[in-house]
C-alpha positions as semicolon CSV with decimal commas, in nm:
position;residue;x (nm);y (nm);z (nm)
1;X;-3,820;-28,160;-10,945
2;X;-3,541;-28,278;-11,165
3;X;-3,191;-28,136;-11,326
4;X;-2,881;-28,226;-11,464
5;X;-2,525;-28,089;-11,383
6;X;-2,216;-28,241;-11,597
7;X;-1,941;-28,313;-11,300
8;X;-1,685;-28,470;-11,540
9;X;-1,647;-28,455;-11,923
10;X;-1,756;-28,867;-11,936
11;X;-2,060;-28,836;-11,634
12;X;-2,372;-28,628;-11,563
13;X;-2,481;-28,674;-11,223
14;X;-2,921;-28,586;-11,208
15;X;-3,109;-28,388;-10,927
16;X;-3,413;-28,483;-10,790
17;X;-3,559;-28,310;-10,559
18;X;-3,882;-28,390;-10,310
19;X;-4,040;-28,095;-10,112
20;X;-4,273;-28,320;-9,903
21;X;-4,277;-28,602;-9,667
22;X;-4,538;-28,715;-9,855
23;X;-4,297;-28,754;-10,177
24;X;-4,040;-28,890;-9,946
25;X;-4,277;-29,214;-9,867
26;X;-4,328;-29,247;-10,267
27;X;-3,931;-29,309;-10,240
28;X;-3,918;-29,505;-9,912
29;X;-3,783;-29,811;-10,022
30;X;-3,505;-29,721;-10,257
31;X;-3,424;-29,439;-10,019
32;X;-3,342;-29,683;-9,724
33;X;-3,221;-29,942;-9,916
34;X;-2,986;-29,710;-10,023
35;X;-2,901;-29,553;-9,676
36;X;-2,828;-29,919;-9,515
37;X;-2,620;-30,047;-9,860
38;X;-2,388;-29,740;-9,845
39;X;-2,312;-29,807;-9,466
40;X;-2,464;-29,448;-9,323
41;X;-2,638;-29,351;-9,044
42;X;-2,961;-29,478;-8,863
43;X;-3,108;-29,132;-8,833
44;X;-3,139;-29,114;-9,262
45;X;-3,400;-29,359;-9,294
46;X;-3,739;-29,231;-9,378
47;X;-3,887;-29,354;-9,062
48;X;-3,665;-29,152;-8,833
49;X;-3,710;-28,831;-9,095
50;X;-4,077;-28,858;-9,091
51;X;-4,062;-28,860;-8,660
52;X;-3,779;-28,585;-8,621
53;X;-4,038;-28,354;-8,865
54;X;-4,298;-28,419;-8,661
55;X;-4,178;-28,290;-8,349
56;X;-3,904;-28,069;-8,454
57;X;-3,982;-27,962;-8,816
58;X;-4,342;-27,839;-8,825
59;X;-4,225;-27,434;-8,953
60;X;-3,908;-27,615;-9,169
61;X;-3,905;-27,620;-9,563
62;X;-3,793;-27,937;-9,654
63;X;-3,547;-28,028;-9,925
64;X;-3,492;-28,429;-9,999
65;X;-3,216;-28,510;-10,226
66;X;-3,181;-28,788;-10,433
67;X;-2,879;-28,825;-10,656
68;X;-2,813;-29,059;-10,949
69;X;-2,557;-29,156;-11,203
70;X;-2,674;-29,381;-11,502
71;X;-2,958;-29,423;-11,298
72;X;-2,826;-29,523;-10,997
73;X;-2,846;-29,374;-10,715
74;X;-2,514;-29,194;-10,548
75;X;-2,613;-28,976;-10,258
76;X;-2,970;-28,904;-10,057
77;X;-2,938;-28,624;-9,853
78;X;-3,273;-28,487;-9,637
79;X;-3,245;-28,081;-9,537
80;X;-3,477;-27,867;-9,333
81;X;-3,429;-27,525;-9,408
82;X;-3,544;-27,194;-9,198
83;X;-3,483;-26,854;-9,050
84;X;-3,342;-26,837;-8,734
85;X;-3,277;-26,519;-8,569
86;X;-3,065;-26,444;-8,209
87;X;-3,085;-26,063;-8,112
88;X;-3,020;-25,853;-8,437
89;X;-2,843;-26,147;-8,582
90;X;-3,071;-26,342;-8,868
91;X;-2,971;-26,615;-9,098
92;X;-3,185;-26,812;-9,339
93;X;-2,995;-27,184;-9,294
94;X;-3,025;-27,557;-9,434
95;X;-2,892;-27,844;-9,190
96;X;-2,941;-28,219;-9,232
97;X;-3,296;-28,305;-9,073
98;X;-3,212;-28,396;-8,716
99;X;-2,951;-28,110;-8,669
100;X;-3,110;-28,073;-8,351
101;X;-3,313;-28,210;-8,081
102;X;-3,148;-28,537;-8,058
103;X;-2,816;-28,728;-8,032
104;X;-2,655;-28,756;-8,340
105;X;-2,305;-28,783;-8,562
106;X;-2,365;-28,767;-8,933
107;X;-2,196;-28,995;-9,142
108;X;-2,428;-28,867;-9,487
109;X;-2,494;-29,136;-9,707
110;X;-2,330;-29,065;-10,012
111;X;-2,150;-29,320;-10,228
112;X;-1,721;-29,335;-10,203
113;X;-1,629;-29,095;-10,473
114;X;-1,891;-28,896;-10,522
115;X;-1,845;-28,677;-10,241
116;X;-1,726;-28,348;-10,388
117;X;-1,994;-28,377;-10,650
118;X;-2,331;-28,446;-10,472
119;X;-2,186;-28,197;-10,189
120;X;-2,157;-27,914;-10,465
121;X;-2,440;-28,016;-10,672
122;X;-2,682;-27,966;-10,340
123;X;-2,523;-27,683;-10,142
124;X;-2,505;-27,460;-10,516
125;X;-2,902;-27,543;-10,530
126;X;-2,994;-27,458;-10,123
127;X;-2,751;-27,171;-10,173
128;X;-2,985;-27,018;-10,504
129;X;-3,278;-27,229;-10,518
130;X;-3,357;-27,264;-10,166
131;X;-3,271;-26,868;-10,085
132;X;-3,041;-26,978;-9,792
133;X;-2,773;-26,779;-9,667
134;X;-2,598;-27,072;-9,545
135;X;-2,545;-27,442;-9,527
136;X;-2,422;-27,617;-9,236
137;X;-2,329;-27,992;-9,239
138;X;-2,262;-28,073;-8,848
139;X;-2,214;-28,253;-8,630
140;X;-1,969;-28,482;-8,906
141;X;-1,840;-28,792;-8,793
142;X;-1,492;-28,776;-8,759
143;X;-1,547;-29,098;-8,980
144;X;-1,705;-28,903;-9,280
145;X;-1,504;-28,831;-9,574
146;X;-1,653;-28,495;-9,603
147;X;-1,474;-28,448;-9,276
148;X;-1,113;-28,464;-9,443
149;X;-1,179;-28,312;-9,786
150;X;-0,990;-27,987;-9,798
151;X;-1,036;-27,867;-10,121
152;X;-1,391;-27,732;-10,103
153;X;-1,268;-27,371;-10,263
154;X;-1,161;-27,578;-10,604
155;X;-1,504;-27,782;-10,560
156;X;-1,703;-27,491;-10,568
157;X;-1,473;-27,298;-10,862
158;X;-1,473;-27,008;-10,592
159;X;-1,838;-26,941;-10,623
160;X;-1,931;-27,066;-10,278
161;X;-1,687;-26,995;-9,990
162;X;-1,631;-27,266;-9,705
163;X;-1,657;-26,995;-9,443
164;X;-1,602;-27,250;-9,111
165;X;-1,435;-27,564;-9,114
166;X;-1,448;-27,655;-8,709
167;X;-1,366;-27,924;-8,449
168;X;-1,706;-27,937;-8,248
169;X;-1,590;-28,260;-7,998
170;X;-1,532;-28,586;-8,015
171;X;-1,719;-28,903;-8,086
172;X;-1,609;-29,248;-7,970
173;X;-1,670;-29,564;-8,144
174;X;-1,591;-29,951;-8,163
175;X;-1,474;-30,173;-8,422
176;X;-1,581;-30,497;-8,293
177;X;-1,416;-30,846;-8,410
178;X;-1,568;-31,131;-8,519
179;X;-1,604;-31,311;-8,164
180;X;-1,635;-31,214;-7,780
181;X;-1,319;-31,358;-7,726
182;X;-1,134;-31,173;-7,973
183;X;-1,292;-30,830;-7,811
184;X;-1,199;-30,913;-7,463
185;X;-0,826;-30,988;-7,573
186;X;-0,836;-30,645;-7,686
187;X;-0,904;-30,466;-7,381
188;X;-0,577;-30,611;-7,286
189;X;-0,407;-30,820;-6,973
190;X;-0,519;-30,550;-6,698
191;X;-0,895;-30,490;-6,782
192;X;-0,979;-30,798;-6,923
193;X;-0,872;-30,991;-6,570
194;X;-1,123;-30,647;-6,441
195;X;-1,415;-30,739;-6,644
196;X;-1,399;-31,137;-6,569
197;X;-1,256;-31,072;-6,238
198;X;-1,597;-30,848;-6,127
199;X;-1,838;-31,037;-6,411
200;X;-1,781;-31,368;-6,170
201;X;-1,831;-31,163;-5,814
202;X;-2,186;-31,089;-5,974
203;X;-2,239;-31,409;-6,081
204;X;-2,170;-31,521;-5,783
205;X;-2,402;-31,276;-5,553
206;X;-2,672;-31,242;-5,798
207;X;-2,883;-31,472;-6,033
208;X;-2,800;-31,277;-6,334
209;X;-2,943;-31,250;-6,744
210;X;-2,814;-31,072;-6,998
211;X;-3,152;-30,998;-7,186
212;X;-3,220;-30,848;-7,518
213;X;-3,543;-30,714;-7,582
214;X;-3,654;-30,651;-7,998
215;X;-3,918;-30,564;-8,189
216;X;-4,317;-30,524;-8,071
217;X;-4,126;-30,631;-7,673
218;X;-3,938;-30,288;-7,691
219;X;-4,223;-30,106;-7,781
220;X;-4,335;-30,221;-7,479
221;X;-4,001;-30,213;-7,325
222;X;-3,999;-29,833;-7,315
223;X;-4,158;-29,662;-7,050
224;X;-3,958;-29,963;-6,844
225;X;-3,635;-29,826;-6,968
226;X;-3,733;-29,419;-6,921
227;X;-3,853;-29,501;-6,559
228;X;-3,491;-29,672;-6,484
229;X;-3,277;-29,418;-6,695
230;X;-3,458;-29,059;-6,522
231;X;-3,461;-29,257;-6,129
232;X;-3,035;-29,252;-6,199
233;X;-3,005;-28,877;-6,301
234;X;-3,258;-28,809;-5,992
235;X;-2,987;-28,916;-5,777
236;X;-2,783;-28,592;-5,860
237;X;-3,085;-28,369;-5,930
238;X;-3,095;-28,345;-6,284
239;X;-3,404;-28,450;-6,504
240;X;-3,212;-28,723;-6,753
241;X;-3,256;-28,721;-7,129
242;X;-3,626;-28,800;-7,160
243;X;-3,658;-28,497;-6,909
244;X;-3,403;-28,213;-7,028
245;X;-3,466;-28,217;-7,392
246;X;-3,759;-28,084;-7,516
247;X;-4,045;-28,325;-7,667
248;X;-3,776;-28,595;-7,585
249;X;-4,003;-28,878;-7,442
250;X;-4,248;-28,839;-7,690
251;X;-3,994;-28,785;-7,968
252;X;-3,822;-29,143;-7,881
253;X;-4,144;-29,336;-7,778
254;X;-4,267;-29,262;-8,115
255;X;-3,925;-29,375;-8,262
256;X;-3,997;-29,706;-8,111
257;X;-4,327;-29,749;-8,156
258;X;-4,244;-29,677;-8,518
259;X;-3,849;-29,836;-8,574
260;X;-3,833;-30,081;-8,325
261;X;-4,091;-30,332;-8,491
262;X;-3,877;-30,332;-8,776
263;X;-3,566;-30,431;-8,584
264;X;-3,446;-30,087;-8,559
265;X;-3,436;-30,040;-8,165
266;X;-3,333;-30,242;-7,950
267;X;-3,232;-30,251;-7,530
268;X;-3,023;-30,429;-7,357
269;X;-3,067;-30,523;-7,006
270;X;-2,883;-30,683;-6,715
271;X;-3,122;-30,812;-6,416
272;X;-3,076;-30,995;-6,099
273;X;-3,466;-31,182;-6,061
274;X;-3,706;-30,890;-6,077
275;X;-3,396;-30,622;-6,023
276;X;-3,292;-30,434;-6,307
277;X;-2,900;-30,408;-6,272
278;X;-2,811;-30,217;-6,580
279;X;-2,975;-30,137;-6,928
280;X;-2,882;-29,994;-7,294
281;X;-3,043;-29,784;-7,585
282;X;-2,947;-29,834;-7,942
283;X;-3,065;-29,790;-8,279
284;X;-2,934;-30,031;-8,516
285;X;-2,862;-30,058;-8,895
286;X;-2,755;-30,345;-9,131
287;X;-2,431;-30,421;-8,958
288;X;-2,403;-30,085;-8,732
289;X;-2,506;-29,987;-8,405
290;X;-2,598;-29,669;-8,272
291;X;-2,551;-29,677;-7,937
292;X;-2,740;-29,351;-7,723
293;X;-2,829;-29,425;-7,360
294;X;-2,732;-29,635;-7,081
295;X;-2,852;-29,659;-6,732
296;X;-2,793;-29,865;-6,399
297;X;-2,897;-29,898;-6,015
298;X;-2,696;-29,659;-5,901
299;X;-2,781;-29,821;-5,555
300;X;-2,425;-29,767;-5,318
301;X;-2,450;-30,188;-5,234
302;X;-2,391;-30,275;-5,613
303;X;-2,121;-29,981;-5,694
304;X;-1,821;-30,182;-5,621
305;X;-1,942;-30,470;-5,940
306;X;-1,914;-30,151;-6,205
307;X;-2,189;-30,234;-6,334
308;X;-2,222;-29,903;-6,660
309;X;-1,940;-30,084;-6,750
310;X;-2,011;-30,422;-6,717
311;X;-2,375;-30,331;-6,851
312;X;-2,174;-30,216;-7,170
313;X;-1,939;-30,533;-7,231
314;X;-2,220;-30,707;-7,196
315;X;-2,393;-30,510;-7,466
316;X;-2,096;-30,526;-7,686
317;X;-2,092;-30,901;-7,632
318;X;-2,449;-30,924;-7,787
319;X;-2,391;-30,713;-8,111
320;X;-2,069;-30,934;-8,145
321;X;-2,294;-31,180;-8,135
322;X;-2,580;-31,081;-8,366
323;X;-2,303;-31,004;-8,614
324;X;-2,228;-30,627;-8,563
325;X;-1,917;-30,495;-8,665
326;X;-1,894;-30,122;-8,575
327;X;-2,102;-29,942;-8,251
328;X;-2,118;-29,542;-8,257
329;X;-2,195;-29,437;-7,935
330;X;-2,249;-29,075;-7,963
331;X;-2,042;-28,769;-7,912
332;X;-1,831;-28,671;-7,533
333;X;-1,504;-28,797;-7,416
334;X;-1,551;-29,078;-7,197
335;X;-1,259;-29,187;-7,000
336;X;-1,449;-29,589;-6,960
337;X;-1,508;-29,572;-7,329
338;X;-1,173;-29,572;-7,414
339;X;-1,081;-29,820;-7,161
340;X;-1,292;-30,078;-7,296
341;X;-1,135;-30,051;-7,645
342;X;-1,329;-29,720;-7,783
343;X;-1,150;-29,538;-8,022
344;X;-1,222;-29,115;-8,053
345;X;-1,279;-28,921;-8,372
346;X;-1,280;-28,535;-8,418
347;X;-1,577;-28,443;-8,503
348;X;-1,649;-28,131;-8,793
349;X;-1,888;-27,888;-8,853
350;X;-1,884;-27,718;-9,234
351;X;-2,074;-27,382;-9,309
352;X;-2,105;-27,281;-9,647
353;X;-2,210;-26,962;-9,799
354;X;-2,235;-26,767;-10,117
355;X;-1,934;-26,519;-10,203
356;X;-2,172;-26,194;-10,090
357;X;-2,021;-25,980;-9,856
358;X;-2,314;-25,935;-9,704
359;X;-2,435;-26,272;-9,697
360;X;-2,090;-26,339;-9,548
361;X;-2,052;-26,075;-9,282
362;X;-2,428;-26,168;-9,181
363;X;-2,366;-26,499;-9,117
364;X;-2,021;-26,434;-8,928
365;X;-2,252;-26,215;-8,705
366;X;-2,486;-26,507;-8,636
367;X;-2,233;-26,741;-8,557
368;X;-2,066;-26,477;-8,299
369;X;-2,359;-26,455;-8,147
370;X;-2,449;-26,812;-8,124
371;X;-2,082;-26,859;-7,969
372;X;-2,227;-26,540;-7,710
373;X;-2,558;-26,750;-7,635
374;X;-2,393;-27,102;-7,593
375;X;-2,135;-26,947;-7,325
376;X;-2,434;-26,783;-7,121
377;X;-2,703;-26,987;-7,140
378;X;-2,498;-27,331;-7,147
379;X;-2,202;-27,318;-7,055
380;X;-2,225;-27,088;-6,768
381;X;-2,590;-27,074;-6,675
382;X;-2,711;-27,446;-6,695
383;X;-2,409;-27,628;-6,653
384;X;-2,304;-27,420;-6,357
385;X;-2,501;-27,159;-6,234
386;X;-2,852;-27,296;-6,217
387;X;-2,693;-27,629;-6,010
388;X;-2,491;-27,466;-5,746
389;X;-2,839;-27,219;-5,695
390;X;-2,952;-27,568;-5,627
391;X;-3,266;-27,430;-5,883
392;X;-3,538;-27,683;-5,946
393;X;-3,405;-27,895;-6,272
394;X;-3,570;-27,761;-6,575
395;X;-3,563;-27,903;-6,981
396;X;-3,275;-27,737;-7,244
397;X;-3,447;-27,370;-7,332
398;X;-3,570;-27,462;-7,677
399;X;-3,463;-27,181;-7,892
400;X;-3,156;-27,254;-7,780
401;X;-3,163;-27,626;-7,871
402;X;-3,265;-27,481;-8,233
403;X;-3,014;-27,208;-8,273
404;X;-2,679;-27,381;-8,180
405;X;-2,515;-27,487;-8,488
């Protein structure tokens, strides 16, 4: 499906839109090489769209962007829309295609410039097109120039309103130099003496490599990884990542059986002989790395070497290596993070809707009540309650996985 919109009196920017995964693969190759070229995220290739829908999109209608001026293409931009309902409350929504179920910050790949544009061009169409009541664009790297653009009432000639424009946490990332050197000047007199000061007492008591493991060996790899990652949340009596979110093993074993081959996944691992001392998680694109989950022996012998953190310079020291420049490591405030030369960015969440008081006060109702269910179920029942009931660790409730915006 194609159309044309004039955005300026000189340019026409054109439409087209795929409703299946199957017309996504037609436009595999110039949809990735698109996603890496404009710098964006990992989680828009069609790879990692095809393996989200599979475990989290099977009762989503799908809307694939693809935008193009004089034939080249601007902006590609994957939704999932469907009906979600909490209580009495019931919205008909579009989010970007892994919304949910995963860790993720969206920087949407979309060419400098053309923001405003593409953004109104595909909200206006989900909005009338794709009979939603809303659009959400979350969570937004703090990174993302939709994140700073203020004048979305002028964008949309006030046909759409911006109803929520909200901080939903932080996101750290790295900016890494051009050698290992360079990085560990930056960390500055006091931890840099830290990190060579404790790298050498490990050197020292253990025989240690600094391994990375690529392509089919990661496939491989996994389970390994899982195994060491779920034994270190046992320790405090919670079930880990591959554990607490629903269809998460399965969801990231087929992500690397899939991605990894093509030098999408990678791990990282520390190791004393046959000991695993620390290991790392990360997706990686072009000259980014998408840094998701760490582990280490949590073992009370080996806690005065540090080693999530000297697991983590270590991993930094590779992608400074392979040529990396930036590392997103996902959203939270971590104190260590910022010691070792992380820097934090606010991250936004956007809802748009159509100017329909009822379509309005409907989704204002939704969103009150999804603010009602995250304090219950999350905030106060599994990050509090359940533990100090010392209950048996159980996965994320799934609707609620789904409904949080």
């Amino acid at each position: 499906m194609d159309f044309d919109q004039d955005t300026t009196a000189s340019s026409q920017l054109s439409l087209t839109i795929l409703q299946s995964v199957e017309d996504l693969i037609l436009h595999q190759e110039e949809w990735d090489h698109f996603v890496e070229a404009v710098g964006s995220d990992v989680y828009f290739l069609v790879d990692w769209l095809r393996t989200w829908l599979k475990f989290y999109g099977k009762t989503c209608e799908i809307r694939f962007y693809i935008a193009k001026q004089n034939e080249q293409i601007v902006a590609v931009l994957p939704f999932c829309i469907e009906r979600i309902r909490i209580g009495f409350a019931s919205i008909r929504i579009a989010r970007f295609v892994s919304s949910y179920g995963t860790i993720v910050v969206f920087s949407p790949p979309i060419q400098a410039g053309k923001e405003e544009p593409v953004i109104k061009l595909a909200v206006s169409d989900l909005l009338a097109t794709g009979n939603c009541d809303a659009v959400c664009l979350s969570p937004l790297s703090g990174l993302s120039s939709l994140s700073t653009i203020e004048n979305w009432s002028e964008v949309f000639d006030g046909r759409i309103d911006l109803l929520e424009r909200k901080d939903v946490g932080v996101h750290t990332v790295f900016d890494l130099p051009d050698t290992f050197d360079e990085y560990l000047t930056s960390l500055g007199k006091s931890q840099k003496k830290k990190y060579l000061y404790t790298n050498r007492s490990l050197s020292k008591k253990f025989d240690v490599e600094n391994r990375l493991i690529e392509d089919q060996e990661a496939v491989d790899y996994f389970d390994v990884f899982v195994d060491f990652h779920t034994k270190l949340w046992k320790q405090v009596g919670k079930l880990g990542h591959f554990g607490e979110w629903p269809d998460g093993l399965e969801f990231n074993r087929e992500l690397v059986r899939t991605m990894a081959p093509k030098g999408h996944i990678k791990f990282f691992e520390l190791s004393a002989g046959e000991r695993l001392l620390s290991a790392g998680y990360s997706f990686e694109l072009g000259s980014s790395s998408f840094r998701r989950l760490t582990a280490r022996d949590p073992s009370q012998e080996l806690k005065k070497f540090a080693l999530g953190r000297i697991g983590y310079v270590k991993n930094l020291e590779f992608l400074i290596n392979e040529g990396k420049n930036f590392a997103e490591t996902g959203p939270g405030h971590y104190d260590y993070k910022l010691a070792l030369s992380g820097q934090e960015f606010q991250m936004k969440r956007l809802i748009f809707t159509n100017t329909s008081l009822a379509v309005v006060a409907r989704t204002k109702l939704y969103l009150l009540m999804s603010e009602y269910l995250n304090f219950f179920y999350y905030r106060l029942w599994f990050k509090k309650l359940s533990p100090k009931l010392r209950l048996r660790s159980r996965p994320l409730w799934a609707f609620w996985v789904k409904a949080k915006l």
